mmCIF file of N, CA, C and O in Angstrom:
data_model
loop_
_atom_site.group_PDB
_atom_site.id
_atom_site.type_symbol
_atom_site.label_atom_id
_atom_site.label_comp_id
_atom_site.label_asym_id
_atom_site.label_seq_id
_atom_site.Cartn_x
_atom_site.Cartn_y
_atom_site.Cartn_z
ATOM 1 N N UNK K 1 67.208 -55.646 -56.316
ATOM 2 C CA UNK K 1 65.893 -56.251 -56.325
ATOM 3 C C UNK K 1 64.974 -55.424 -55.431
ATOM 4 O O UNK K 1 65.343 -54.782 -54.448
ATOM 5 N N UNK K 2 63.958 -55.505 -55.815
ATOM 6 C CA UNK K 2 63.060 -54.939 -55.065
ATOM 7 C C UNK K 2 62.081 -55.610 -53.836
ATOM 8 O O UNK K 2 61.694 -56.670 -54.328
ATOM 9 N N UNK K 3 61.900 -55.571 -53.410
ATOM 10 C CA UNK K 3 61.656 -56.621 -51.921
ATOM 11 C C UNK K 3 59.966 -56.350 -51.962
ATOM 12 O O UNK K 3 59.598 -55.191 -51.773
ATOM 13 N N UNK K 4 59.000 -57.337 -52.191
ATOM 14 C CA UNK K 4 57.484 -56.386 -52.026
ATOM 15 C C UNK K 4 57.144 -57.327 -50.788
ATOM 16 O O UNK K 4 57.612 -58.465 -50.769
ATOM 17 N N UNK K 5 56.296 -56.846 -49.704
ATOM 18 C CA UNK K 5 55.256 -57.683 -48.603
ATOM 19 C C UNK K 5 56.515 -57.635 -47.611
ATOM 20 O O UNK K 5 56.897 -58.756 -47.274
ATOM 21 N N UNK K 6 57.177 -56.646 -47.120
ATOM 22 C CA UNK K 6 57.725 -56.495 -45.810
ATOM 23 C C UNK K 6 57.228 -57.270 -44.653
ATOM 24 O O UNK K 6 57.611 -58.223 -43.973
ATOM 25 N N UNK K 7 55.893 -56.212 -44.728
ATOM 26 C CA UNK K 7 55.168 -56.417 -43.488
ATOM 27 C C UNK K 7 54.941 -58.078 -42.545
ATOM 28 O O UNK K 7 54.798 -58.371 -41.358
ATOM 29 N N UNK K 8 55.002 -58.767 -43.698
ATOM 30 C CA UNK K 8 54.344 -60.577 -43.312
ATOM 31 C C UNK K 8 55.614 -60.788 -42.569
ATOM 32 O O UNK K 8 55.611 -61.362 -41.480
ATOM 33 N N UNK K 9 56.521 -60.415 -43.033
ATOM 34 C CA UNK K 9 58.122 -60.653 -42.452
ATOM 35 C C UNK K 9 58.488 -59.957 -40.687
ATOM 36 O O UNK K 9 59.228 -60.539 -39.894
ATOM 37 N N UNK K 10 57.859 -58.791 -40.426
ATOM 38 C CA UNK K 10 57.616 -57.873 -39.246
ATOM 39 C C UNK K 10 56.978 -58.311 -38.761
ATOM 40 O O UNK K 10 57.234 -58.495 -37.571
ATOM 41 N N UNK K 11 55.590 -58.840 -39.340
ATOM 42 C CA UNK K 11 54.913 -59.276 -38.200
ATOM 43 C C UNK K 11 55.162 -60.942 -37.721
ATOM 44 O O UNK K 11 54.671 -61.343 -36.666
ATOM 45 N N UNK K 12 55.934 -61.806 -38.568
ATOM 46 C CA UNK K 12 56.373 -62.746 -37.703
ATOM 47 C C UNK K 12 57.486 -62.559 -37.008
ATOM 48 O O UNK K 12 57.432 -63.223 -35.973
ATOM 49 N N UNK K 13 58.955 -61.660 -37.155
ATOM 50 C CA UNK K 13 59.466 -61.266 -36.191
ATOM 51 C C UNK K 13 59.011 -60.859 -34.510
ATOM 52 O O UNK K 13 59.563 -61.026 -33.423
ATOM 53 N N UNK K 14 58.165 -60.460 -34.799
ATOM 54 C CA UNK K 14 57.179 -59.844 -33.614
ATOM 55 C C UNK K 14 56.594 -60.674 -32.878
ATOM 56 O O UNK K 14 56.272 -60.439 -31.713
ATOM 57 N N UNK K 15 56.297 -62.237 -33.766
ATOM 58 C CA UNK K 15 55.698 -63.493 -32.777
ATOM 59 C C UNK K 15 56.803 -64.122 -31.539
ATOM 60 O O UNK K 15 57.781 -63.726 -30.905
ATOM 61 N N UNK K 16 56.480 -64.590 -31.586
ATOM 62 C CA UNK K 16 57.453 -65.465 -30.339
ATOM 63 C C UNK K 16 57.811 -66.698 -30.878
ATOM 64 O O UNK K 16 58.634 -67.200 -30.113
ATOM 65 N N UNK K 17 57.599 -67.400 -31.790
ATOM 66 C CA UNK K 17 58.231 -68.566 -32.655
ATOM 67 C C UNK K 17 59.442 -67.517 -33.773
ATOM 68 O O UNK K 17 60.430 -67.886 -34.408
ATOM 69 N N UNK K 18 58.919 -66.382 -33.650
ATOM 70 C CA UNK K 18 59.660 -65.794 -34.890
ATOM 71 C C UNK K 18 60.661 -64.694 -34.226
ATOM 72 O O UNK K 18 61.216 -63.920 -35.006
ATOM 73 N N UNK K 19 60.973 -64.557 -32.578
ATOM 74 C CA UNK K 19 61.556 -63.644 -32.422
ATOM 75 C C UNK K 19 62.911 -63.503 -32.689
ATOM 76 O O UNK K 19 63.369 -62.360 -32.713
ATOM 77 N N UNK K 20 63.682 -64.514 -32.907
ATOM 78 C CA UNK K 20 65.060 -64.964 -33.632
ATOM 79 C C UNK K 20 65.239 -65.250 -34.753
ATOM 80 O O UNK K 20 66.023 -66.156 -35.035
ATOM 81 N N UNK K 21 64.330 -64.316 -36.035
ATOM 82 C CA UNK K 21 64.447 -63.957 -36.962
ATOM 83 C C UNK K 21 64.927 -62.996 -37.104
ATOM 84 O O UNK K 21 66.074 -63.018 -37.550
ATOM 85 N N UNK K 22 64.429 -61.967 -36.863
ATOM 86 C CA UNK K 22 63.967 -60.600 -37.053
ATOM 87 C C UNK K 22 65.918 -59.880 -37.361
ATOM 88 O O UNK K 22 65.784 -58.843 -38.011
ATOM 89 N N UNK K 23 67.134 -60.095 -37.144
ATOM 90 C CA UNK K 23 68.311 -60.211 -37.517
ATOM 91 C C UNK K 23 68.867 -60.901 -38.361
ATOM 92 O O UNK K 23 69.825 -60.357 -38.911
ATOM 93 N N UNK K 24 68.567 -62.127 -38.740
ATOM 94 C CA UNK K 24 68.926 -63.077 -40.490
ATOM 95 C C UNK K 24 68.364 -62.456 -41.144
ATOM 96 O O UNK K 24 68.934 -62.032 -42.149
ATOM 97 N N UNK K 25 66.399 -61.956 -40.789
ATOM 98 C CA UNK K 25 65.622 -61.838 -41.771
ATOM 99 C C UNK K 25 66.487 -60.300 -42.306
ATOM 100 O O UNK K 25 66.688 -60.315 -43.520
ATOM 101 N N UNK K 26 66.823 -59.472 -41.843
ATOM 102 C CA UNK K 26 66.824 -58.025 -41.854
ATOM 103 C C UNK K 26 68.428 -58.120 -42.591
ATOM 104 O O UNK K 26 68.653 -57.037 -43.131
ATOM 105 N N UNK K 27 69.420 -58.945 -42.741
ATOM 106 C CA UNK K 27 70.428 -59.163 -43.350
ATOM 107 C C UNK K 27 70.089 -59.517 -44.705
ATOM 108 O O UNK K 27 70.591 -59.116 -45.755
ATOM 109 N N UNK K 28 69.036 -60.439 -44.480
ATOM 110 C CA UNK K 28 68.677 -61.009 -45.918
ATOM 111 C C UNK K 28 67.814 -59.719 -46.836
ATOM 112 O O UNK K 28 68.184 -59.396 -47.965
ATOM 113 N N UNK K 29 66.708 -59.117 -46.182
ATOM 114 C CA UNK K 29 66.530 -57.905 -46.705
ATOM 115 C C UNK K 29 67.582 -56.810 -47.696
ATOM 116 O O UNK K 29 67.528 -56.381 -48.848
ATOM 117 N N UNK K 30 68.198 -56.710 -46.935
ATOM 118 C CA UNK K 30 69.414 -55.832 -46.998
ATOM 119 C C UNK K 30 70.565 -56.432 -48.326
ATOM 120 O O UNK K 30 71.180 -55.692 -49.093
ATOM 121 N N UNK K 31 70.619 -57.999 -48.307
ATOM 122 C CA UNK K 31 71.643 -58.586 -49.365
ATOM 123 C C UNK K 31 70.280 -58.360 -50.642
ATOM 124 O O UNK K 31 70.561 -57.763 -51.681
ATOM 125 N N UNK K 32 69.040 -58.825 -50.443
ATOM 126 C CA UNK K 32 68.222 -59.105 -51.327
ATOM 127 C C UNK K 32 68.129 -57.680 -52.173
ATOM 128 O O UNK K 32 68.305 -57.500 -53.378
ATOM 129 N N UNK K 33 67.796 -56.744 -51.147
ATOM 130 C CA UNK K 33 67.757 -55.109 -52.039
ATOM 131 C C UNK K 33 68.899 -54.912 -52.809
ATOM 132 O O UNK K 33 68.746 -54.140 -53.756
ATOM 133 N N UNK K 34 70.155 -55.469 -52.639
ATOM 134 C CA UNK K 34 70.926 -54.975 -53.090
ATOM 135 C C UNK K 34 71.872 -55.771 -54.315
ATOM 136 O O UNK K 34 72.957 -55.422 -54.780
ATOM 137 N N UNK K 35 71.012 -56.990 -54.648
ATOM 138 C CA UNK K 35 70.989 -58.117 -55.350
ATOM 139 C C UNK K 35 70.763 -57.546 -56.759
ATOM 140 O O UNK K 35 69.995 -56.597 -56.913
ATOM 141 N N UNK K 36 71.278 -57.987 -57.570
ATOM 142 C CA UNK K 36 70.441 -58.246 -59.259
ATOM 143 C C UNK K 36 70.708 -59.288 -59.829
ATOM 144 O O UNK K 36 71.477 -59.604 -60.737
ATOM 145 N N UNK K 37 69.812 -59.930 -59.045
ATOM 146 C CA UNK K 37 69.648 -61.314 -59.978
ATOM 147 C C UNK K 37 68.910 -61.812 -61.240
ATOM 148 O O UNK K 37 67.681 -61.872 -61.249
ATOM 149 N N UNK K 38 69.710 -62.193 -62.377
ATOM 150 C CA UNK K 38 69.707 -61.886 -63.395
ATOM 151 C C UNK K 38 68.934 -63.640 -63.861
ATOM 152 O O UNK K 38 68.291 -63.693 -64.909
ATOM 153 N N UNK K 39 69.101 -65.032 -62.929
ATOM 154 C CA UNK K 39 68.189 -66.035 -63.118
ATOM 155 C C UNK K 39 68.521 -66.869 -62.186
ATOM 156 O O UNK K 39 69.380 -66.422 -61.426
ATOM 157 N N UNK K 40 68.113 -68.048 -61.936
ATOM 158 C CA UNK K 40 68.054 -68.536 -60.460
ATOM 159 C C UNK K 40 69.683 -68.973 -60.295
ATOM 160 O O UNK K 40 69.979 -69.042 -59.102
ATOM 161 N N UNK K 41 70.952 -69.324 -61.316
ATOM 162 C CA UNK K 41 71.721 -69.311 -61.006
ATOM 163 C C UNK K 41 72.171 -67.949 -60.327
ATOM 164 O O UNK K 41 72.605 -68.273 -59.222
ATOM 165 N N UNK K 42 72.229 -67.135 -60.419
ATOM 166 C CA UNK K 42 72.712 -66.102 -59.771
ATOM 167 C C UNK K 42 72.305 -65.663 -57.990
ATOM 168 O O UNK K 42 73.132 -65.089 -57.282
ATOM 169 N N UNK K 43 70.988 -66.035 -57.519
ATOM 170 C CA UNK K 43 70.155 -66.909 -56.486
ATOM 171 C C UNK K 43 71.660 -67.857 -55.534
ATOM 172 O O UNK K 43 72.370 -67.692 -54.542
ATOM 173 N N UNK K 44 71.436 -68.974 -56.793
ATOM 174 C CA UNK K 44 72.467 -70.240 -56.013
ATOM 175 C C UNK K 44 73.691 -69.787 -55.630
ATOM 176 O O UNK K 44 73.960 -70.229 -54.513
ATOM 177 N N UNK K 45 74.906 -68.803 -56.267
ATOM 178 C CA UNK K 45 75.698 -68.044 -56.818
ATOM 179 C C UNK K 45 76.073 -67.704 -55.369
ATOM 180 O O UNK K 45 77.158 -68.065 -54.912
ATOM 181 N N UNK K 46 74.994 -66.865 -54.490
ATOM 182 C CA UNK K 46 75.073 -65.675 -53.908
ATOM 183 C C UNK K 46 74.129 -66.852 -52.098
ATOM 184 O O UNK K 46 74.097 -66.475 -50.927
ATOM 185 N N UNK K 47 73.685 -67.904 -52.569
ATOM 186 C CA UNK K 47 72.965 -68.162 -51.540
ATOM 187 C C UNK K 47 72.856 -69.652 -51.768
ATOM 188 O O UNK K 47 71.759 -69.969 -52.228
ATOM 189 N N UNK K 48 73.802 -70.779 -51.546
ATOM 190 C CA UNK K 48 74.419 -71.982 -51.599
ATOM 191 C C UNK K 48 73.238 -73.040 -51.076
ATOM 192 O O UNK K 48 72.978 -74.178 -51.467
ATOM 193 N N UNK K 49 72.763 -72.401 -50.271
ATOM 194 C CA UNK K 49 71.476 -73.533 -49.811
ATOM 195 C C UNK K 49 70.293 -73.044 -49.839
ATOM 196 O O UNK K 49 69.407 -73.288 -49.020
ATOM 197 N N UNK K 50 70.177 -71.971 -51.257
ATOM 198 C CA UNK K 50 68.685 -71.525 -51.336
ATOM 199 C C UNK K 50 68.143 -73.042 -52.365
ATOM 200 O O UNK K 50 68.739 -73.846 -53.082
ATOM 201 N N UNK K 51 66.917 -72.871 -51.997
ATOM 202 C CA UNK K 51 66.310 -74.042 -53.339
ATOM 203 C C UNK K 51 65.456 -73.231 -54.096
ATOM 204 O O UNK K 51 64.859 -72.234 -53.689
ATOM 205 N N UNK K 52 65.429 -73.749 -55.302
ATOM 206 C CA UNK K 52 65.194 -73.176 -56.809
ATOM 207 C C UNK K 52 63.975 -74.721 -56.642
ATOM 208 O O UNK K 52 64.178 -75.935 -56.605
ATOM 209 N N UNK K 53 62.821 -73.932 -56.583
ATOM 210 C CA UNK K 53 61.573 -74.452 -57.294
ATOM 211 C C UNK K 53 60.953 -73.663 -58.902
ATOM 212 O O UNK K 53 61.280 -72.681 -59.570
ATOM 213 N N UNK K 54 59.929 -74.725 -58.995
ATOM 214 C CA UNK K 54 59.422 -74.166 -60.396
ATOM 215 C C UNK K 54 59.028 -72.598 -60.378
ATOM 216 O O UNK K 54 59.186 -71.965 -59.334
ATOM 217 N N UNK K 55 58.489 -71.943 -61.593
ATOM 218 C CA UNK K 55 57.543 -71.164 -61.692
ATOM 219 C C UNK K 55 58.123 -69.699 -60.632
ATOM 220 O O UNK K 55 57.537 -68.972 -59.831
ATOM 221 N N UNK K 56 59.339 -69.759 -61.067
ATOM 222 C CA UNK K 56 60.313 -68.778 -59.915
ATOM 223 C C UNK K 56 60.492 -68.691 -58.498
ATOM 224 O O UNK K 56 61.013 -67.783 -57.850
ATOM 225 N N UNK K 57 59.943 -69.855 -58.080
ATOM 226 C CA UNK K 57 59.842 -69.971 -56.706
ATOM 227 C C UNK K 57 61.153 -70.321 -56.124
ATOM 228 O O UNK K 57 61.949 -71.123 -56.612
ATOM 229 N N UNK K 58 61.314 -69.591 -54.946
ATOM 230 C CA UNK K 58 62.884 -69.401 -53.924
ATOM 231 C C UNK K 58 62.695 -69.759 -53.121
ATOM 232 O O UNK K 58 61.937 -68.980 -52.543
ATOM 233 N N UNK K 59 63.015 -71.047 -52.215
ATOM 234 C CA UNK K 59 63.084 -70.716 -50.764
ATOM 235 C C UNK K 59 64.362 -70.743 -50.184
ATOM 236 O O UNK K 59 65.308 -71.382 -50.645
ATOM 237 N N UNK K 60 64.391 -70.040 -49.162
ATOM 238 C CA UNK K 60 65.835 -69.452 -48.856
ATOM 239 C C UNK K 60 65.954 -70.265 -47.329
ATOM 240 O O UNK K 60 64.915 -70.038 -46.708
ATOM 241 N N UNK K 61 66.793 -71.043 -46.621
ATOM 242 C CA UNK K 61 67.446 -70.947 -45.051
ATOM 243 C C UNK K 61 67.696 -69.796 -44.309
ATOM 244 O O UNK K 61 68.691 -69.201 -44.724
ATOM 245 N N UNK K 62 67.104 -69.231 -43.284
ATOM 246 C CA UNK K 62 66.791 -68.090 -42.376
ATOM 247 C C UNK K 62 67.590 -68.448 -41.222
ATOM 248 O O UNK K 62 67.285 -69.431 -40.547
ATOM 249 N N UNK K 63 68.680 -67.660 -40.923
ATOM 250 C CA UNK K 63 69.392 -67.967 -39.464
ATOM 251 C C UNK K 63 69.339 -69.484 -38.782
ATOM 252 O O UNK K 63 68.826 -70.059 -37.822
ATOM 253 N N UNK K 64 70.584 -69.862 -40.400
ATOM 254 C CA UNK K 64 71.061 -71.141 -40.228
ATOM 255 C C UNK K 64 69.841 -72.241 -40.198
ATOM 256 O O UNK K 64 69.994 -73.315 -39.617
ATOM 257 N N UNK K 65 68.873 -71.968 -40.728
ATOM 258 C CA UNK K 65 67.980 -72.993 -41.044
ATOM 259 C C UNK K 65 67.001 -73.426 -40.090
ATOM 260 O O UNK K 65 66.551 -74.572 -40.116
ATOM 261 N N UNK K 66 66.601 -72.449 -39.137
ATOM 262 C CA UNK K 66 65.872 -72.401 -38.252
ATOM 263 C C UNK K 66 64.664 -71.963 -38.840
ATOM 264 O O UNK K 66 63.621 -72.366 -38.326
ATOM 265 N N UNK K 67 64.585 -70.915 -40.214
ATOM 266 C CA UNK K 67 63.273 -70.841 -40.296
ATOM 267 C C UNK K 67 63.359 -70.498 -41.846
ATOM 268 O O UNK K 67 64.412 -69.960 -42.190
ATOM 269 N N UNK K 68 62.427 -70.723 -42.813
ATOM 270 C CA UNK K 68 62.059 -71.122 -44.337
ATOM 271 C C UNK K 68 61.570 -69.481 -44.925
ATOM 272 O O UNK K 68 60.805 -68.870 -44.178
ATOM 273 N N UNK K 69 61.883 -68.979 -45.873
ATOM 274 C CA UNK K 69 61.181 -67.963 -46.739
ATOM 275 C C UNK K 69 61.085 -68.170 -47.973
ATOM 276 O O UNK K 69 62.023 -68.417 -48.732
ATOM 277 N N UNK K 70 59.712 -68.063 -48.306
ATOM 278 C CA UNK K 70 59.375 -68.513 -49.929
ATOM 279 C C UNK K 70 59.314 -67.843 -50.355
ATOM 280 O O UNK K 70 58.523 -67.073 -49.810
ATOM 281 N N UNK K 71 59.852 -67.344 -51.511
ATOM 282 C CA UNK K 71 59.356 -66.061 -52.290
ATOM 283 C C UNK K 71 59.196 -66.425 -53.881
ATOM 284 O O UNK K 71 59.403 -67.604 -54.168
ATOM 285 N N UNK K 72 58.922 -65.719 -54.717
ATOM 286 C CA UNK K 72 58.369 -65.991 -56.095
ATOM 287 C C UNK K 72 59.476 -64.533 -56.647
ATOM 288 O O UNK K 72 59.319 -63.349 -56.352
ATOM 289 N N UNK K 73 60.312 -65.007 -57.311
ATOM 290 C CA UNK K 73 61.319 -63.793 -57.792
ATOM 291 C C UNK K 73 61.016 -63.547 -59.424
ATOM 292 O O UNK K 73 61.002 -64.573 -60.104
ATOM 293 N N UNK K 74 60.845 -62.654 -59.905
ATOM 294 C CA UNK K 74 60.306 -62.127 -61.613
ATOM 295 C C UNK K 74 61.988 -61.545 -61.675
ATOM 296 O O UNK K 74 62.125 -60.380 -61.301
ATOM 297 N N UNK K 75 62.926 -62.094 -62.005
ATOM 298 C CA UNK K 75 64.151 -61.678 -62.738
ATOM 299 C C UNK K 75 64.208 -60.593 -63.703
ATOM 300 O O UNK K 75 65.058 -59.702 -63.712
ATOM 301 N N UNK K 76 63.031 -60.764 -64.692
ATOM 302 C CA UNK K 76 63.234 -59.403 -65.419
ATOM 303 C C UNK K 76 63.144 -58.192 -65.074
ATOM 304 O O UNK K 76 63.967 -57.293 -65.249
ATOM 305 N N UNK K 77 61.500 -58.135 -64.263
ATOM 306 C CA UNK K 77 61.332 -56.770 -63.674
ATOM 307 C C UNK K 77 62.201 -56.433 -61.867
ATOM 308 O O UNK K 77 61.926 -55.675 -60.937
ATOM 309 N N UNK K 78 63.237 -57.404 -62.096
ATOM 310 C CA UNK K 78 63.548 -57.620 -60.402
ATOM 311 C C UNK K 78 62.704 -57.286 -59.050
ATOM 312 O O UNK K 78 62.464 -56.311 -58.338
ATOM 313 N N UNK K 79 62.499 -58.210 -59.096
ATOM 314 C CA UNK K 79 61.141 -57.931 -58.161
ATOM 315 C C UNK K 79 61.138 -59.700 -56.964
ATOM 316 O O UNK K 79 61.067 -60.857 -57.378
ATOM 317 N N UNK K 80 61.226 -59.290 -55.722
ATOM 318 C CA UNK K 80 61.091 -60.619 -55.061
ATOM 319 C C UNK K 80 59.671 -60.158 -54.473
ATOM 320 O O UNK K 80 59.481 -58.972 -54.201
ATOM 321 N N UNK K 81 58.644 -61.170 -54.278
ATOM 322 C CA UNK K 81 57.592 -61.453 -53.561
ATOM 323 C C UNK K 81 57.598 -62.362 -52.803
ATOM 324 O O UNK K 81 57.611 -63.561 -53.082
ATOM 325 N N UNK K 82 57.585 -61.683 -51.396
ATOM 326 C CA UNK K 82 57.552 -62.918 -50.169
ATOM 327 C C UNK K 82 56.326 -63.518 -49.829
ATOM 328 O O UNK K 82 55.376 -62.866 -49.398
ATOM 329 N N UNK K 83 56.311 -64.573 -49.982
ATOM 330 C CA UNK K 83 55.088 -65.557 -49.896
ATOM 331 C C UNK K 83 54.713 -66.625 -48.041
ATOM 332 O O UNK K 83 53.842 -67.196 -47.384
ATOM 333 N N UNK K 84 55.812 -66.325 -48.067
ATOM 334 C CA UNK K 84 55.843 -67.323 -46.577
ATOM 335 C C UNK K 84 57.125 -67.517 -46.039
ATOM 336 O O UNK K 84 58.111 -67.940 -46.644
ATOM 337 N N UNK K 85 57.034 -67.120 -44.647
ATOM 338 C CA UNK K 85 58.089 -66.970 -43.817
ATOM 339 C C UNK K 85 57.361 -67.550 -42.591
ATOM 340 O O UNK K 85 56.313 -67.122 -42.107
ATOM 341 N N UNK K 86 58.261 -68.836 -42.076
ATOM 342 C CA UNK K 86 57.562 -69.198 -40.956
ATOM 343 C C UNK K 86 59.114 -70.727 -40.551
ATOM 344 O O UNK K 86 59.961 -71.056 -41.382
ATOM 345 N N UNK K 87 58.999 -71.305 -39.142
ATOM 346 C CA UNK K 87 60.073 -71.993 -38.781
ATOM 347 C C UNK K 87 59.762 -73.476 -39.817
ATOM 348 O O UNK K 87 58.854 -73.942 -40.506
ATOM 349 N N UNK K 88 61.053 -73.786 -39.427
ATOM 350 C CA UNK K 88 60.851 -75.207 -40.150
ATOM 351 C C UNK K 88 59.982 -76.220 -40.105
ATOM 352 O O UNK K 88 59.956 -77.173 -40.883
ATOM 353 N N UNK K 89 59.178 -76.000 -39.086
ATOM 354 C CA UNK K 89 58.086 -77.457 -38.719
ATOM 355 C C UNK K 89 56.877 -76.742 -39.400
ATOM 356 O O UNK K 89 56.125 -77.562 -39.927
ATOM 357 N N UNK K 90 56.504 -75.533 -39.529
ATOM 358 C CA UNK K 90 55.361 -74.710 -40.036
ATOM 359 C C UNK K 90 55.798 -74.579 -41.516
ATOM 360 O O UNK K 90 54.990 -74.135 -42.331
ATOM 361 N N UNK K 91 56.826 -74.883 -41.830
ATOM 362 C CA UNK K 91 57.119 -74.716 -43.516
ATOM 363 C C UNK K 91 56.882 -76.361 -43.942
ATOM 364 O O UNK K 91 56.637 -76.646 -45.114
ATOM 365 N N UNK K 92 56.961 -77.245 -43.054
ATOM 366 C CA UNK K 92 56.755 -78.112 -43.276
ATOM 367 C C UNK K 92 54.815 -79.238 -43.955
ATOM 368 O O UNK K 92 54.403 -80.224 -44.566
ATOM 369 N N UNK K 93 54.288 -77.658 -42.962
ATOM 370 C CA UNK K 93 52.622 -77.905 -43.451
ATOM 371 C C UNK K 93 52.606 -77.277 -44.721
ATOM 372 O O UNK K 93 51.866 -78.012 -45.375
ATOM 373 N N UNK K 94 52.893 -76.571 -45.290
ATOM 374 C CA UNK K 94 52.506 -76.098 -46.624
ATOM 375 C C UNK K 94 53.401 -75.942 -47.974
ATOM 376 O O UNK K 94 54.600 -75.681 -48.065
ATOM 377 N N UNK K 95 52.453 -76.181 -48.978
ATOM 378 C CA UNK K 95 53.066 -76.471 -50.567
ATOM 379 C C UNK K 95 53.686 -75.341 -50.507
ATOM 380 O O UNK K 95 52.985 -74.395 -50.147
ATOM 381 N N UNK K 96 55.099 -75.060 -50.810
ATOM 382 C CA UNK K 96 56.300 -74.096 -51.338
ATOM 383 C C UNK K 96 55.524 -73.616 -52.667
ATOM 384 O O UNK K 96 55.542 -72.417 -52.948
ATOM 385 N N UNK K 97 54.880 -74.487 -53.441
ATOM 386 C CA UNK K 97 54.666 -74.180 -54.961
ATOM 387 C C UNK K 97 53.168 -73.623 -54.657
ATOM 388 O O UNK K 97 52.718 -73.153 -55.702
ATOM 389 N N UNK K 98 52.431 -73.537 -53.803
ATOM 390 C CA UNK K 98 50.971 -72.855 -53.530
ATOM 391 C C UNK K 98 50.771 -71.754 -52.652
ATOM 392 O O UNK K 98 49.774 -71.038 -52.552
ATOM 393 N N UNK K 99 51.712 -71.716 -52.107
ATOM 394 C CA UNK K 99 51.235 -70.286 -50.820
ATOM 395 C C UNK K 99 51.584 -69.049 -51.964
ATOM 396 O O UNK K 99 51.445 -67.866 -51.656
#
């Protein structure tokens, strides 16, 4: 898979709510590049407590569930787009299905 919007991911590592990411997140990078996921079973398959929303939307558990990443995955052209990465009380303000 191809991983697009690094950067949103670096620069919350870099915060101080996010500095105990920056090692799940960079594992998950690393499984995600090297992923081909072929439809959201393959997602569940490989990642037991990701949730499968509509309209290809992923959100994944970040170092044991301390912090949320949404992404929007296109299976055909393998392609993940990270949409929002932030701790659980801040994933808690915003629609999974709108960011």
């Amino acid at each position: 898979m191809r991983v697009i919007s690094l950067r949103g991911l670096k620069k919350f590592w870099e915060r101080p709510e996010g500095r105990d990411s920056e090692s799940p997140l960079r594992v998950w990078i690393k499984e995600a590049r090297g992923a081909h996921w072929k439809g959201p079973h393959d997602v569940k398959s490989q990642y037991r407590t990701a949730s499968i929303l509509k309209s290809g939307r992923v959100v994944f558990n970040i170092g044991g569930n301390k912090f949320r990443l949404v992404t929007v995955v296109f299976y055909d052209v393998q392609i993940v787009f990270i949409r929002f990465i932030g701790t659980h009380a801040q994933y808690d303000q915003i629609d999974a299905q709108e960011v």
